[in-house]
Amino acid sequence: MKFSGQIWKYGDDINTDVIFPGKYTYTLRDPKEMGKHALEDLDPEFASNVQNGDIIFAGKNFGNGSSREQAVVCLKEAGVSAVVAISFARIWYRNAINNGLPAIICPEAVIAAVHGKHATVNIEGRVINIQDKTYSFPPFSETATEILKYGSLIIYIQKKLADIGNSKLAS
Amino acid sequence: MSMQTFAQKALAKSAGLQNVSIGSTVDARPDRILSHDNTAAISTIFNQFGLENVLQPEKLVVTLDHAAPPPTPIHARNHAEVRKFVTRNNIEHFFEIGRGICHQVISEEALILPGQLIIGADSHTTHFGWLGAFGAGVGRTEIAALWATGELWMRVPNSISVKLTGQLNSGVTTKDLCLHLIGQVSSDGGLYASIEFSGESISQLSIDSRTVIPNMMAELGAKNAYLPPDKQVFEWLANKLKHRLSVEAISKLAIYPDKGATYLEVIEIDLEKLEPQVAAPHQVDNVQPISVVAGKQVDQVFIGTCTNGRLEDIAIAAEILKGQKLATGTRMIIIPASSQILHSAVDLGYISILLDAGATLGTPGCGPCMGNHLGVPAAGETCLSTGNRNFRGRMGEPDAEIYLASPAVAAATALTGAITDPRSLEVS
């Protein structure tokens, strides 16, 4: 997987309430609609200007707060291809992987990233390119790699259930 | 075998293993799976697995609490879908609107016991550490996967030890302890970690006071939090179970960390030295001693939520407001965390005192905490809340300011109209 897009750079502790306001959690169901409210209370310019493939670079503890999965879905629907941060909140991180959105820990790239400039991400090669510099990031865990390969936890579980079904048929 | 933390022992047990090392990944099988108003959305995901019914319906607990009773037809439709799911799958542990907030209701129903594992589609599932259980939050898709498979991959976290000494002074609560800790180590100070409390001080704390602690550790980024359960906890649970399980049987389920277990960090806090704390907008770790923010005008005071909506919290408010009136220009919303709490607060006369003072009451549930239900502030207004988050827009309005504090600070503030140290009222 390779992604290429414009850098949207934000600070530390970008919480789930500013990514996707709680007031929408039980009223918005269409993922496309969720995308229109991405980062609404942090950067009102984001949702209307983000392009497919764009990459978010942020500081520490990205996605802290609520367990709401819409805080991942809205970014994906808005066109974000990956989020690179110094660190991630744990539930947001799991939700990202489970929805096939790469959440990449790479402090050096975050420091180098400039808002509005261009970046590329190569998942298999584990590198980020910003201008003419290259930054490498650590591998995903075995399970995260599997889920990212299938594209989502839903497909991963479908496969797992099918395997169980097949082994029952065989025995 | 090396000495083990609580997290190591609890996750080993849940995975059916003898022991597990920190950093390893296990397939955990939770004893309970929690969801609330989001059950409808989770069932939509579950339907994509092509299964007729959930694997272990007896493990599920479903509460309607986040927007209860429903404020709009859209919320009502959501609840209707949850009820349909619950009926189709024979979910025994289903709690209707008004019963209360999931974490409080599950505690009161004793649906989780010491040493057990509960996974919830709610970030404050850390709550259940108050009774010595392992509680962790996940997203909707993972709950759907749990309904299908009964298993979840979990990494055995590092643990941070927090040792408590001394006793809280009058006017200071466990909310102040939590805000102090979050202010000290910041909002990612416990990222991915199991926060394991210890110390003689814990046995001096009431059950209501204890529940605040693991609940608030979600704001440190913690995976779970843990208080060592004692006789007070076992007796409380046995009473709730109407002694279907004995105090002794419950105590045998408890898990305690070994002396000499490995901790990433050891933090010591002397409760005696704490003073009331306030988290100022718009981050939970923007914590100030009350002296710094005292005098800030407040439009609305909110006492409620899974953090501080319990009987003890309402009692503190009633004690401070007895025979008094709210300050002109300041309104007060009280939302008990459960129907049992509301019932007791009525019986004990607290609700009459608060209504006489000019406060209003909401249905047991989450209320305006996350901007979903009644009692949200207007743009330009300031709300002092006993809840757990003060992020911009949290209560629905990005141009409102939210301060977080204890119920004692909240009641003192409702009385004067500005952020007030409850200890200053005792002196006068």
Coordinates of C-alpha atoms in Angstrom, one line a residue:
Chain A
M1 CA 0.0 0.0 0.0
K2 CA 1.3 3.4 -1.0
F3 CA -0.4 6.7 -0.3
S4 CA 0.4 10.2 -1.5
G5 CA -1.2 13.5 -0.5
Q6 CA -1.1 16.8 1.2
I7 CA -0.1 17.1 4.9
W8 CA -2.6 18.3 7.4
K9 CA -0.6 19.0 10.6
Y10 CA -2.1 19.3 14.1
G11 CA -0.8 19.3 17.7
D12 CA -1.0 17.0 20.7
D13 CA -4.1 15.4 22.3
I14 CA -6.4 15.7 19.3
N15 CA -9.4 14.2 21.1
T16 CA -12.4 12.2 19.7
D17 CA -14.8 15.1 20.6
V18 CA -13.1 17.5 18.2
I19 CA -12.6 14.8 15.6
F20 CA -16.3 13.7 15.7
P21 CA -18.6 15.6 18.1
G22 CA -20.6 13.4 20.5
K23 CA -23.8 15.1 19.6
Y24 CA -23.8 13.3 16.3
T25 CA -23.1 9.8 17.6
Y26 CA -26.7 8.5 17.5
T27 CA -28.1 10.7 14.7
L28 CA -25.6 10.3 11.9
R29 CA -25.4 6.8 10.4
D30 CA -24.3 7.3 6.8
P31 CA -20.4 7.2 6.7
K32 CA -20.4 9.8 4.0
E33 CA -22.3 12.2 6.3
M34 CA -19.8 11.4 9.1
G35 CA -17.0 12.5 6.7
K36 CA -18.6 16.0 6.4
H37 CA -18.2 16.6 10.1
A38 CA -14.6 15.3 10.4
L39 CA -12.5 17.6 12.7
E40 CA -15.4 20.0 12.8
D41 CA -14.6 21.5 16.2
L42 CA -10.8 21.7 15.6
D43 CA -10.5 22.8 12.0
P44 CA -13.7 23.9 10.3
E45 CA -11.8 24.2 7.0
F46 CA -10.7 20.5 7.0
A47 CA -13.8 18.6 5.8
S48 CA -14.5 20.8 2.8
N49 CA -10.9 21.0 1.6
V50 CA -9.3 17.6 2.3
Q51 CA -8.5 15.6 -0.8
N52 CA -8.4 11.8 -1.3
G53 CA -5.1 10.5 -0.2
D54 CA -4.2 13.3 2.2
I55 CA -2.3 12.5 5.3
I56 CA -2.7 13.8 8.9
F57 CA 0.4 14.4 11.0
A58 CA -0.2 15.0 14.7
G59 CA 1.6 15.1 18.0
K60 CA 1.2 12.8 21.0
N61 CA -1.9 10.9 22.1
F62 CA -4.0 11.3 18.9
G63 CA -7.6 10.2 19.3
N64 CA -7.8 10.3 23.1
G65 CA -11.2 10.2 24.8
S66 CA -14.3 8.3 23.6
S67 CA -14.4 4.9 22.1
R68 CA -16.6 6.1 19.3
E69 CA -15.5 4.5 16.0
Q70 CA -16.9 7.3 14.0
A71 CA -13.7 9.3 15.0
V72 CA -11.9 6.9 12.6
V73 CA -14.7 6.4 10.0
C74 CA -15.2 10.1 9.5
L75 CA -11.5 10.7 8.6
K76 CA -11.4 7.7 6.3
E77 CA -14.6 8.9 4.5
A78 CA -13.2 12.4 4.2
G79 CA -10.4 10.9 2.2
V80 CA -7.6 10.6 4.7
S81 CA -5.2 7.7 3.7
A82 CA -3.1 7.5 6.9
V83 CA -2.5 9.2 10.2
V84 CA 1.1 9.7 11.4
A85 CA 1.6 10.7 15.0
I86 CA 4.0 10.7 17.9
S87 CA 1.7 8.4 19.8
F88 CA -2.0 7.2 19.6
A89 CA -4.7 6.7 22.3
R90 CA -5.2 3.0 22.5
I91 CA -8.9 2.6 21.5
W92 CA -8.5 5.0 18.6
Y93 CA -5.5 3.0 17.4
R94 CA -7.4 -0.3 17.5
N95 CA -10.4 1.3 15.7
A96 CA -8.1 2.7 13.0
I97 CA -6.5 -0.7 12.3
N98 CA -9.9 -2.4 12.5
N99 CA -11.2 0.0 9.8
G100 CA -8.1 -0.4 7.6
L101 CA -6.8 3.1 8.3
P102 CA -3.0 2.9 8.9
A103 CA -2.0 4.6 12.2
I104 CA 1.7 5.1 12.0
I105 CA 4.0 6.0 14.9
C106 CA 6.9 8.1 13.6
P107 CA 7.9 11.1 15.7
E108 CA 10.7 12.2 13.3
A109 CA 8.3 12.5 10.4
V110 CA 5.8 14.5 12.5
I111 CA 8.6 16.9 13.4
A112 CA 9.6 17.3 9.7
A113 CA 6.0 17.6 8.4
V114 CA 4.9 21.0 7.2
H115 CA 1.2 21.8 6.9
G116 CA 0.2 22.0 3.2
K117 CA 3.3 20.3 1.9
H118 CA 3.3 16.9 0.2
A119 CA 4.1 13.5 1.7
T120 CA 4.1 9.8 0.6
V121 CA 3.7 6.7 2.8
N122 CA 4.8 3.2 1.8
I123 CA 3.2 0.7 4.3
E124 CA 5.2 -2.4 3.2
G125 CA 8.4 -0.5 2.9
R126 CA 7.7 1.2 6.2
V127 CA 8.9 4.6 5.1
I128 CA 7.4 8.1 4.9
N129 CA 8.8 10.6 2.4
I130 CA 8.5 14.3 3.0
Q131 CA 10.1 16.6 0.4
D132 CA 13.5 14.8 -0.3
K133 CA 13.8 13.2 3.2
T134 CA 12.9 9.6 4.2
Y135 CA 11.7 8.5 7.6
S136 CA 11.2 4.8 8.6
F137 CA 8.7 3.5 11.0
P138 CA 8.4 0.3 13.1
P139 CA 6.4 -2.7 11.9
F140 CA 2.8 -3.3 12.8
S141 CA 2.0 -6.2 15.1
E142 CA 1.2 -9.5 13.5
T143 CA -2.5 -9.2 14.1
A144 CA -2.6 -5.5 13.0
T145 CA -0.7 -6.5 9.8
E146 CA -3.3 -9.3 9.1
I147 CA -6.3 -7.0 9.6
L148 CA -4.7 -4.2 7.4
K149 CA -4.1 -6.9 4.8
Y150 CA -7.8 -7.9 4.7
G151 CA -8.8 -4.2 4.8
S152 CA -10.9 -4.3 7.9
L153 CA -11.7 -6.4 11.0
I154 CA -15.1 -7.2 9.5
I155 CA -13.5 -9.0 6.6
Y156 CA -10.9 -10.6 8.9
I157 CA -13.7 -12.0 11.1
Q158 CA -15.7 -13.1 8.1
K159 CA -12.7 -15.1 6.9
K160 CA -12.1 -16.5 10.4
L161 CA -15.7 -17.6 10.7
A162 CA -15.6 -19.2 7.2
D163 CA -12.4 -21.1 8.3
I164 CA -14.2 -22.4 11.4
G165 CA -17.2 -23.4 9.2
N166 CA -14.9 -25.2 6.7
S167 CA -13.0 -27.1 9.4
K168 CA -16.3 -28.2 10.9
L169 CA -17.5 -29.5 7.5
A170 CA -14.2 -31.3 7.0
S171 CA -14.3 -33.1 10.4
Chain B
M1 CA 7.7 -17.9 37.6
S2 CA 8.4 -14.2 38.1
M3 CA 6.2 -12.0 40.2
Q4 CA 3.0 -10.9 38.4
T5 CA 1.0 -7.7 38.2
F6 CA -2.8 -7.6 38.4
A7 CA -3.0 -7.2 34.6
Q8 CA -0.8 -10.2 34.0
K9 CA -2.9 -12.4 36.3
A10 CA -6.3 -11.2 35.1
L11 CA -5.5 -11.6 31.4
A12 CA -3.8 -15.0 31.9
K13 CA -7.0 -16.1 33.7
S14 CA -9.2 -14.7 30.9
A15 CA -7.2 -16.6 28.3
G16 CA -7.0 -19.8 30.2
L17 CA -3.2 -19.6 30.6
Q18 CA -1.0 -20.2 33.7
N19 CA 0.9 -17.0 33.3
V20 CA 1.6 -14.4 30.6
S21 CA 4.5 -12.0 30.2
I22 CA 4.1 -8.2 29.8
G23 CA 4.0 -7.2 26.1
S24 CA 2.7 -10.6 24.9
T25 CA -0.6 -10.9 23.1
V26 CA -3.4 -13.2 24.4
D27 CA -6.8 -14.2 23.1
A28 CA -9.0 -13.1 26.0
R29 CA -12.5 -14.4 26.6
P30 CA -14.4 -11.7 28.6
D31 CA -17.0 -12.6 31.2
R32 CA -19.2 -9.7 30.2
I33 CA -19.6 -7.7 27.0
L34 CA -21.1 -4.2 27.5
S35 CA -22.9 -2.0 25.0
H36 CA -25.5 0.8 25.3
D37 CA -27.3 3.0 22.9
N38 CA -24.6 2.0 20.4
T39 CA -26.0 -1.6 20.4
A40 CA -28.1 -0.8 17.3
A41 CA -25.0 0.3 15.3
I42 CA -23.1 -2.7 16.6
S43 CA -25.9 -5.1 15.5
T44 CA -25.7 -3.6 11.9
I45 CA -22.0 -4.5 11.9
F46 CA -22.7 -7.9 13.4
N47 CA -25.2 -8.6 10.6
Q48 CA -22.3 -8.5 8.1
F49 CA -20.9 -11.7 9.7
G50 CA -23.9 -13.7 8.4
L51 CA -24.7 -15.3 11.8
E52 CA -28.2 -15.9 13.1
N53 CA -27.6 -14.9 16.7
V54 CA -24.9 -13.8 19.0
L55 CA -22.7 -16.7 20.3
Q56 CA -23.1 -16.2 24.1
P57 CA -26.2 -14.0 24.8
E58 CA -25.8 -14.5 28.5
K59 CA -22.6 -12.6 28.5
L60 CA -24.1 -9.4 27.0
V61 CA -25.3 -6.5 29.0
V62 CA -27.2 -3.7 27.2
T63 CA -28.3 -0.5 28.8
L64 CA -30.2 2.5 27.3
D65 CA -28.4 5.4 28.9
H66 CA -26.7 7.8 26.5
A67 CA -29.9 9.6 25.2
A68 CA -32.6 8.4 27.6
P69 CA -35.5 8.9 27.3
P70 CA -35.0 9.7 23.6
P71 CA -35.1 13.4 22.8
T72 CA -35.8 13.1 19.1
P73 CA -37.5 10.6 16.8
I74 CA -34.1 9.6 15.4
H75 CA -32.9 8.7 19.0
A76 CA -36.2 6.9 19.5
R77 CA -35.7 4.8 16.4
N78 CA -32.2 3.9 17.6
H79 CA -33.7 2.6 20.9
A80 CA -36.4 0.7 19.0
E81 CA -33.7 -1.1 17.0
V82 CA -31.8 -1.9 20.2
R83 CA -35.0 -3.5 21.7
K84 CA -35.6 -5.5 18.6
F85 CA -32.0 -6.9 18.8
V86 CA -32.4 -7.7 22.5
T87 CA -35.6 -9.6 21.9
R88 CA -34.3 -11.5 18.9
N89 CA -31.2 -12.6 20.8
N90 CA -32.9 -13.3 24.2
I91 CA -30.6 -10.8 26.0
E92 CA -31.5 -11.3 29.7
H93 CA -29.4 -8.4 31.0
F94 CA -31.1 -5.6 29.2
F95 CA -31.9 -2.3 31.1
E96 CA -34.4 0.2 29.9
I97 CA -34.3 4.0 29.9
G98 CA -34.2 5.4 33.4
R99 CA -32.4 2.4 35.0
G100 CA -29.2 4.4 34.8
I101 CA -25.7 4.6 33.4
C102 CA -24.2 1.3 32.2
H103 CA -21.2 1.3 34.6
Q104 CA -23.3 2.0 37.7
V105 CA -26.1 -0.4 36.7
I106 CA -23.7 -3.3 36.0
S107 CA -22.1 -2.6 39.4
E108 CA -25.5 -2.5 41.2
E109 CA -26.7 -5.7 39.5
A110 CA -23.3 -7.3 40.4
L111 CA -23.0 -8.5 36.8
I112 CA -19.2 -8.4 37.1
L113 CA -17.2 -9.7 40.0
P114 CA -13.6 -9.4 41.2
G115 CA -11.0 -11.0 39.0
Q116 CA -13.3 -11.1 35.9
L117 CA -12.9 -9.4 32.6
I118 CA -15.4 -7.0 31.1
I119 CA -15.0 -5.4 27.6
G120 CA -17.3 -2.5 26.7
A121 CA -18.1 -0.3 23.8
D122 CA -17.4 2.6 26.1
S123 CA -14.1 4.2 27.0
H124 CA -15.0 4.4 30.7
T125 CA -15.2 0.6 31.0
T126 CA -12.0 1.1 33.1
H127 CA -14.6 1.8 35.8
F128 CA -14.9 -1.8 37.0
G129 CA -11.4 -1.7 38.5
W130 CA -13.2 -0.4 41.6
L131 CA -14.2 -3.9 42.5
G132 CA -11.0 -5.6 41.3
A133 CA -12.2 -6.5 37.8
F134 CA -10.3 -5.9 34.6
G135 CA -12.4 -3.5 32.5
A136 CA -11.3 -2.1 29.1
G137 CA -13.1 -0.2 26.3
V138 CA -13.0 -1.0 22.6
G139 CA -14.8 0.3 19.5
R140 CA -18.1 -0.9 17.9
T141 CA -16.6 -3.4 15.4
E142 CA -14.7 -5.2 18.1
I143 CA -17.8 -5.7 20.2
A144 CA -19.5 -7.1 17.1
A145 CA -16.6 -9.4 16.7
L146 CA -16.9 -10.5 20.3
W147 CA -20.6 -11.2 19.9
A148 CA -19.6 -13.5 17.0
T149 CA -16.5 -15.2 18.4
G150 CA -16.3 -14.5 22.2
E151 CA -12.6 -13.7 21.8
L152 CA -10.6 -10.5 21.6
W153 CA -6.8 -10.1 21.1
M154 CA -5.3 -8.1 23.9
R155 CA -1.7 -7.1 24.6
V156 CA -0.7 -7.6 28.2
P157 CA 0.0 -4.0 29.3
N158 CA 2.8 -2.6 31.4
S159 CA 1.5 -1.6 34.8
I160 CA 2.0 1.7 36.8
S161 CA 1.8 1.4 40.5
V162 CA 0.0 4.3 42.4
K163 CA 0.5 4.0 46.2
L164 CA -1.9 6.0 48.3
T165 CA -1.1 7.0 51.9
G166 CA -2.9 9.2 54.4
Q167 CA -6.5 10.2 54.4
L168 CA -8.5 12.9 52.5
N169 CA -9.3 16.1 54.4
S170 CA -12.8 17.4 54.7
G171 CA -13.9 19.1 51.4
V172 CA -11.5 17.0 49.4
T173 CA -12.6 13.9 47.4
T174 CA -11.3 11.1 45.2
K175 CA -12.2 13.3 42.2
D176 CA -9.5 15.7 43.4
L177 CA -7.1 12.8 43.8
C178 CA -7.8 11.8 40.1
L179 CA -7.5 15.4 38.7
H180 CA -4.3 15.9 40.7
L181 CA -2.8 12.7 39.2
I182 CA -3.9 13.5 35.7
G183 CA -2.5 17.0 36.0
Q184 CA 0.8 15.6 37.3
V185 CA 1.4 12.9 34.6
S186 CA -0.7 14.5 31.8
S187 CA -3.4 12.9 29.6
D188 CA -1.1 10.3 28.1
G189 CA 0.8 9.5 31.4
G190 CA -0.9 6.1 31.5
L191 CA -1.1 5.3 27.8
Y192 CA -1.8 1.6 27.2
A193 CA -1.0 0.9 30.9
S194 CA -2.8 -0.9 33.7
I195 CA -3.0 1.6 36.6
E196 CA -2.8 -0.4 39.8
F197 CA -3.5 1.4 43.1
S198 CA -2.4 0.1 46.5
G199 CA -2.1 1.4 50.0
E200 CA -4.0 1.3 53.4
S201 CA -5.9 4.5 52.4
I202 CA -8.1 2.5 50.1
S203 CA -9.8 0.6 52.8
Q204 CA -10.8 3.9 54.4
L205 CA -12.7 5.0 51.2
S206 CA -16.4 4.5 50.7
I207 CA -17.6 2.4 47.8
D208 CA -18.9 5.5 46.0
S209 CA -15.6 7.3 46.5
R210 CA -13.7 4.3 45.1
T211 CA -15.7 4.0 41.8
V212 CA -14.5 7.5 40.8
I213 CA -10.8 6.4 40.6
P214 CA -10.7 3.7 37.9
N215 CA -13.4 5.6 35.9
M216 CA -11.2 8.7 35.7
M217 CA -8.1 6.7 34.7
A218 CA -9.5 6.6 31.2
E219 CA -8.4 10.2 31.0
L220 CA -4.8 9.1 31.5
G221 CA -5.0 6.9 28.5
A222 CA -5.1 3.8 30.6
K223 CA -6.1 0.4 29.3
N224 CA -7.6 -0.5 32.7
A225 CA -7.2 0.5 36.3
Y226 CA -7.4 -1.6 39.5
L227 CA -8.1 -1.1 43.2
P228 CA -7.5 -4.1 45.5
P229 CA -10.9 -5.3 46.6
D230 CA -11.5 -5.8 50.4
K231 CA -14.3 -7.0 52.7
Q232 CA -16.3 -3.9 52.1
V233 CA -16.4 -4.6 48.4
F234 CA -17.2 -8.3 48.8
E235 CA -20.1 -7.5 51.3
W236 CA -21.4 -4.8 49.0
L237 CA -21.6 -7.3 46.0
A238 CA -23.0 -10.1 48.2
N239 CA -25.8 -7.7 49.3
K240 CA -26.5 -6.7 45.7
L241 CA -26.7 -10.5 44.8
K242 CA -29.0 -11.0 47.7
H243 CA -26.5 -13.5 49.0
R244 CA -26.9 -15.9 46.1
L245 CA -23.1 -15.9 46.4
S246 CA -21.5 -15.7 49.8
V247 CA -19.0 -13.0 50.8
E248 CA -16.4 -15.8 51.1
A249 CA -17.2 -17.1 47.6
I250 CA -16.8 -13.7 46.1
S251 CA -13.6 -13.0 48.0
K252 CA -12.1 -16.2 46.5
L253 CA -12.5 -14.7 43.0
A254 CA -10.3 -11.7 43.9
I255 CA -6.9 -11.3 42.2
Y256 CA -4.1 -9.4 43.9
P257 CA -0.7 -8.5 42.3
D258 CA 2.4 -10.2 43.7
K259 CA 4.8 -8.2 45.9
G260 CA 7.8 -7.5 43.7
A261 CA 5.8 -7.4 40.4
T262 CA 7.3 -5.3 37.6
Y263 CA 6.0 -1.8 37.3
L264 CA 6.9 0.8 34.7
E265 CA 6.7 3.5 37.3
V266 CA 5.8 3.9 40.9
I267 CA 3.8 7.0 41.9
E268 CA 3.2 7.9 45.6
I269 CA 0.4 10.2 46.6
D270 CA -0.3 11.5 50.2
L271 CA -4.1 12.1 50.3
E272 CA -3.6 14.3 53.3
K273 CA -1.7 16.9 51.2
L274 CA -4.4 17.2 48.5
E275 CA -6.7 20.2 48.0
P276 CA -9.6 20.6 45.7
Q277 CA -8.6 20.6 42.0
V278 CA -10.3 21.9 38.9
A279 CA -9.7 20.9 35.2
A280 CA -10.0 24.1 33.1
P281 CA -11.0 24.2 29.4
H282 CA -10.4 22.4 27.1
Q283 CA -8.2 19.5 28.3
V284 CA -8.7 17.2 31.3
D285 CA -5.0 17.5 32.2
N286 CA -5.2 21.3 32.3
V287 CA -5.6 20.9 36.1
Q288 CA -5.3 23.9 38.5
P289 CA -5.6 24.0 42.3
I290 CA -8.9 25.6 43.1
S291 CA -7.2 28.8 44.4
V292 CA -6.2 29.6 40.8
V293 CA -9.6 29.4 39.2
A294 CA -11.8 30.4 42.2
G295 CA -14.1 33.4 41.4
K296 CA -14.7 32.3 37.8
Q297 CA -18.4 33.0 37.0
V298 CA -20.5 29.9 36.1
D299 CA -23.8 29.7 34.3
Q300 CA -24.6 26.1 34.8
V301 CA -23.6 23.5 37.4
F302 CA -24.0 19.8 36.5
I303 CA -23.8 17.0 39.1
G304 CA -24.1 13.6 37.4
T305 CA -22.3 11.1 35.1
C306 CA -20.7 7.7 35.6
T307 CA -17.9 9.6 37.4
N308 CA -19.8 11.5 40.0
G309 CA -23.5 10.9 40.0
R310 CA -23.7 8.6 43.0
L311 CA -25.6 8.9 46.3
E312 CA -22.6 10.2 48.2
D313 CA -22.2 13.0 45.5
I314 CA -25.8 14.0 45.8
A315 CA -25.5 13.9 49.6
I316 CA -22.6 16.3 49.5
A317 CA -24.6 18.7 47.3
A318 CA -27.6 18.5 49.7
E319 CA -25.5 19.1 52.7
I320 CA -24.0 22.3 51.2
L321 CA -27.3 23.6 49.7
K322 CA -29.6 22.7 52.7
G323 CA -31.8 25.7 53.4
Q324 CA -30.0 27.8 50.8
K325 CA -30.8 29.1 47.3
L326 CA -28.8 28.8 44.1
A327 CA -27.0 32.0 43.2
T328 CA -29.0 34.3 40.9
G329 CA -27.9 33.6 37.3
T330 CA -26.6 30.1 38.0
R331 CA -28.7 27.0 37.3
M332 CA -28.1 23.5 38.5
I333 CA -28.9 20.1 36.9
I334 CA -28.8 17.0 39.0
I335 CA -28.8 13.6 37.2
P336 CA -28.4 10.5 39.5
A337 CA -26.4 7.8 37.9
S338 CA -29.1 5.2 38.4
S339 CA -32.7 4.7 39.5
Q340 CA -31.6 3.1 42.8
I341 CA -29.6 6.2 43.6
L342 CA -32.5 8.4 42.7
H343 CA -34.8 6.3 44.9
S344 CA -32.4 6.6 47.8
A345 CA -31.9 10.3 47.3
V346 CA -35.6 10.8 47.4
D347 CA -36.0 8.6 50.5
L348 CA -33.2 10.5 52.3
G349 CA -34.7 13.9 51.5
Y350 CA -31.7 15.0 49.4
I351 CA -33.9 15.7 46.3
S352 CA -36.3 17.9 48.3
I353 CA -33.4 19.9 49.6
L354 CA -32.0 20.4 46.1
L355 CA -35.3 21.2 44.5
D356 CA -36.0 23.7 47.3
A357 CA -32.6 25.3 46.5
G358 CA -33.7 25.8 42.9
A359 CA -32.0 22.8 41.2
T360 CA -33.7 20.7 38.5
L361 CA -33.6 16.9 38.0
G362 CA -32.9 14.7 34.9
T363 CA -33.6 11.1 34.2
P364 CA -30.9 8.7 35.4
G365 CA -28.5 8.4 32.5
C366 CA -25.5 10.2 30.9
G367 CA -27.4 13.5 30.5
P368 CA -25.6 16.3 28.7
C369 CA -22.1 14.9 29.4
M370 CA -21.4 14.2 25.8
G371 CA -23.8 16.7 24.2
N372 CA -26.4 14.0 23.4
H373 CA -29.1 14.8 25.9
L374 CA -30.8 17.5 27.9
G375 CA -28.9 20.2 29.7
V376 CA -26.4 21.4 27.2
P377 CA -24.8 24.9 27.6
A378 CA -25.2 27.8 25.1
A379 CA -22.3 29.4 23.2
G380 CA -20.4 31.7 25.5
E381 CA -21.6 30.0 28.6
T382 CA -19.5 28.3 31.3
C383 CA -20.5 24.9 32.8
L384 CA -18.9 23.4 35.9
S385 CA -19.5 19.6 35.6
T386 CA -18.7 16.6 37.8
G387 CA -18.1 14.6 34.6
N388 CA -14.9 13.3 33.1
R389 CA -14.2 15.3 29.9
N390 CA -14.1 19.0 29.1
F391 CA -12.9 18.9 25.5
R392 CA -14.1 21.6 23.2
G393 CA -17.6 20.8 22.0
R394 CA -17.9 17.9 24.5
M395 CA -21.3 19.0 25.8
G396 CA -22.5 19.9 22.3
E397 CA -21.4 23.6 21.9
P398 CA -17.8 24.3 20.8
D399 CA -18.0 27.8 22.1
A400 CA -19.0 26.8 25.7
E401 CA -16.4 26.3 28.4
I402 CA -16.4 23.3 30.7
Y403 CA -14.7 23.1 34.0
L404 CA -14.4 19.7 35.8
A405 CA -14.5 19.4 39.6
S406 CA -15.8 17.4 42.5
P407 CA -19.4 17.4 43.7
A408 CA -18.4 19.5 46.7
V409 CA -16.8 22.2 44.5
A410 CA -19.9 21.9 42.2
A411 CA -22.4 22.5 45.0
A412 CA -20.3 25.3 46.5
T413 CA -20.2 26.9 43.1
A414 CA -23.9 26.7 42.6
L415 CA -24.4 28.5 45.9
T416 CA -22.1 31.4 45.1
G417 CA -22.4 31.6 41.3
A418 CA -18.6 31.4 40.9
I419 CA -16.0 28.6 41.3
T420 CA -15.8 28.2 45.0
D421 CA -13.6 26.2 47.4
P422 CA -16.1 24.1 49.5
R423 CA -13.7 24.5 52.5
S424 CA -14.3 28.2 52.5
L425 CA -18.0 27.6 53.3
E426 CA -17.1 25.5 56.3
V427 CA -15.0 28.3 57.8
S428 CA -17.8 30.9 57.4

